[in-house]
Amino acid sequence: MRIINTPGEMETWAKDQALSAKTIGLVPTMGFFHEGHLQLMRNALRMADSVVVSLFVNPMQFGPQEDFEAYPRDFERDCRLAENEGVAAIFAPEGTAMYPEDFQTTVSMGKLAGRLCGASRPGHFDGVATVLTKLFNLTRADLAVFGEKDFQQLAVIRRMAVDLNMPIRIIGHPVVRESDGLAMSSRNTYLDEQERRTALCLYESLMFAREEAAAGNPDIEELTENIRRQILSYPGTGIDYISFVDDRRLEPAEQIDAHTRLLLAVWINNKVRLIDNCQVLAQEDAA
Ligand code: AMP
């Protein structure tokens, strides 16, 4: 597996793949891999000849009070795991190589990026869109795989790729969970034992909404209120949002149908902000 540290080397590698008529799959990450990341890599490996995983904790998508410095990192372990999966290259540039001193161009996303996570993390999705534009250009990827765990991010990237005519396929991959239902996340390492138990309130709320919808209780306001109470009954929880949305534009859903998704963002002890989501109607219920 090649370890690539500079944008210049990345471009050269990508050109070489193209010369050998190989398609390129990209898996953008911030590292500290868990099974969710590995599944994205496997998904990309099924669809592309050469897979490159970018490993970059992107300062532009973190707010000033956020956890950029504290974000967990373990480069050696990440390289071993990616290599085991059959990844062809890791791209791990320095921050200064991606954003040199005179850097001044950003991608500015519209209203899709202002809601939900964008409302509590101003500028976050512009940072995400900017770094991904750079990664798409540098890697010349034919396709890129993203997790549905970050459902709004996936929607924002799909929008950007369409709006800016980017020649890349954006592939979504289902949320990968621990055996008790907690969505995997590098940030789960911030949780102590008690907080780890509390974190299950997200998955429980998703399951509750699915059960209620399957049982024919589709009142969104009532469901939202019940979920709010359920989450707040756990110690140290704070709600950022509980939102039933249409999965195409992420606008508030008026009724529950095959396109309805429940998106949650919950603070645990004012320390860790966790997100999760699911489709509300199981496929067979939606049919
Ligand atoms: P991150 O390193 O957290 O920025 O995530 C890199 C990619 O992995 C993003 O596309 C995430 O949506 C995806 N991802 C992270 N956690 C999960 C998960 N539990 N299930 C599926 N995809 C995930």
Tab-separated table of C-alpha atoms in Angstrom, residues 10-112:
chain	number	residue	atom	x	y	z
A	10	MET	CA	-1.418	12.238	-5.030
A	11	GLU	CA	-1.900	13.757	-8.490
A	12	THR	CA	0.912	11.650	-9.929
A	13	TRP	CA	-0.528	8.449	-8.454
A	14	ALA	CA	-3.968	9.282	-9.843
A	15	LYS	CA	-2.527	9.960	-13.321
A	16	ASP	CA	-0.685	6.626	-13.226
A	17	GLN	CA	-3.905	4.788	-12.421
A	18	ALA	CA	-5.620	6.482	-15.341
A	19	LEU	CA	-2.736	5.524	-17.651
A	20	SER	CA	-3.210	1.883	-16.643
A	21	ALA	CA	-6.952	2.276	-17.355
A	22	LYS	CA	-7.839	1.706	-13.709
A	23	THR	CA	-10.940	3.203	-12.160
A	24	ILE	CA	-10.410	4.960	-8.830
A	25	GLY	CA	-12.587	4.716	-5.735
A	26	LEU	CA	-12.153	7.241	-2.929
A	27	VAL	CA	-13.114	6.830	0.727
A	28	PRO	CA	-12.708	10.178	2.503
A	29	THR	CA	-12.139	9.845	6.270
A	30	MET	CA	-10.732	11.593	9.293
A	31	GLY	CA	-9.080	8.359	10.448
A	32	PHE	CA	-9.238	6.372	13.693
A	33	PHE	CA	-10.884	3.573	11.795
A	34	HIS	CA	-13.707	1.377	13.016
A	35	GLU	CA	-15.776	-1.251	11.225
A	36	GLY	CA	-17.891	1.491	9.578
A	37	HIS	CA	-14.839	2.882	7.775
A	38	LEU	CA	-13.739	-0.625	6.787
A	39	GLN	CA	-17.122	-1.408	5.266
A	40	LEU	CA	-16.906	1.761	3.173
A	41	MET	CA	-13.503	0.574	1.920
A	42	ARG	CA	-14.899	-2.886	1.054
A	43	ASN	CA	-17.781	-1.258	-0.769
A	44	ALA	CA	-15.355	0.897	-2.794
A	45	LEU	CA	-13.132	-2.121	-3.509
A	46	ARG	CA	-16.098	-3.943	-5.046
A	47	MET	CA	-16.760	-1.077	-7.447
A	48	ALA	CA	-13.353	0.356	-8.406
A	49	ASP	CA	-10.015	-1.080	-9.541
A	50	SER	CA	-7.891	1.003	-7.143
A	51	VAL	CA	-9.083	2.420	-3.862
A	52	VAL	CA	-7.517	5.410	-2.149
A	53	VAL	CA	-8.490	6.306	1.402
A	54	SER	CA	-7.895	9.877	2.454
A	55	LEU	CA	-7.051	10.410	6.079
A	56	PHE	CA	-7.256	14.055	6.965
A	57	VAL	CA	-8.685	15.766	10.033
A	58	ASN	CA	-9.899	18.794	8.148
A	59	PRO	CA	-9.483	21.954	10.255
A	60	MET	CA	-11.871	23.876	7.992
A	61	GLN	CA	-14.898	21.848	9.074
A	62	PHE	CA	-14.347	22.333	12.820
A	63	GLY	CA	-15.684	25.353	14.704
A	64	PRO	CA	-13.357	27.260	17.080
A	65	GLN	CA	-14.874	25.569	20.167
A	66	GLU	CA	-14.902	22.097	18.616
A	67	ASP	CA	-12.663	19.059	19.066
A	68	PHE	CA	-10.117	19.483	16.237
A	69	GLU	CA	-7.129	19.087	18.593
A	70	ALA	CA	-8.685	16.311	20.682
A	71	TYR	CA	-9.934	14.286	17.706
A	72	PRO	CA	-8.546	10.723	18.115
A	73	ARG	CA	-5.664	9.790	15.833
A	74	ASP	CA	-3.715	6.552	15.276
A	75	PHE	CA	-1.992	6.647	11.921
A	76	GLU	CA	-0.052	3.360	12.227
A	77	ARG	CA	-3.106	1.339	13.163
A	78	ASP	CA	-5.190	2.969	10.412
A	79	CYS	CA	-2.543	2.067	7.811
A	80	ARG	CA	-2.476	-1.567	8.963
A	81	LEU	CA	-6.265	-1.860	8.822
A	82	ALA	CA	-6.543	-0.252	5.385
A	83	GLU	CA	-3.757	-2.413	4.004
A	84	ASN	CA	-5.507	-5.564	5.286
A	85	GLU	CA	-8.583	-4.580	3.315
A	86	GLY	CA	-6.608	-4.285	0.075
A	87	VAL	CA	-6.594	-0.498	-0.201
A	88	ALA	CA	-4.041	0.683	-2.797
A	89	ALA	CA	-3.122	4.022	-1.246
A	90	ILE	CA	-3.588	6.204	1.817
A	91	PHE	CA	-3.548	9.932	1.239
A	92	ALA	CA	-2.608	11.707	4.477
A	93	PRO	CA	-1.554	15.281	3.737
A	94	GLU	CA	-0.421	17.905	6.238
A	95	GLY	CA	-2.856	20.730	6.955
A	96	THR	CA	-0.438	23.278	5.499
A	97	ALA	CA	-0.214	21.315	2.241
A	98	MET	CA	-4.001	21.401	1.841
A	99	TYR	CA	-4.379	24.995	3.034
A	100	PRO	CA	-1.200	26.960	2.324
A	101	GLU	CA	-0.903	30.473	3.670
A	102	ASP	CA	-2.481	32.193	0.684
A	103	PHE	CA	-5.408	29.761	0.374
A	104	GLN	CA	-8.627	31.725	-0.181
A	105	THR	CA	-11.202	29.761	-2.176
A	106	THR	CA	-14.089	27.917	-0.534
A	107	VAL	CA	-17.202	26.126	-1.743
A	108	SER	CA	-20.267	27.803	-0.310
A	109	MET	CA	-23.279	25.555	0.168
A	110	GLY	CA	-26.853	26.818	0.189
A	111	LYS	CA	-29.844	26.151	2.410
A	112	LEU	CA	-29.441	22.369	2.571
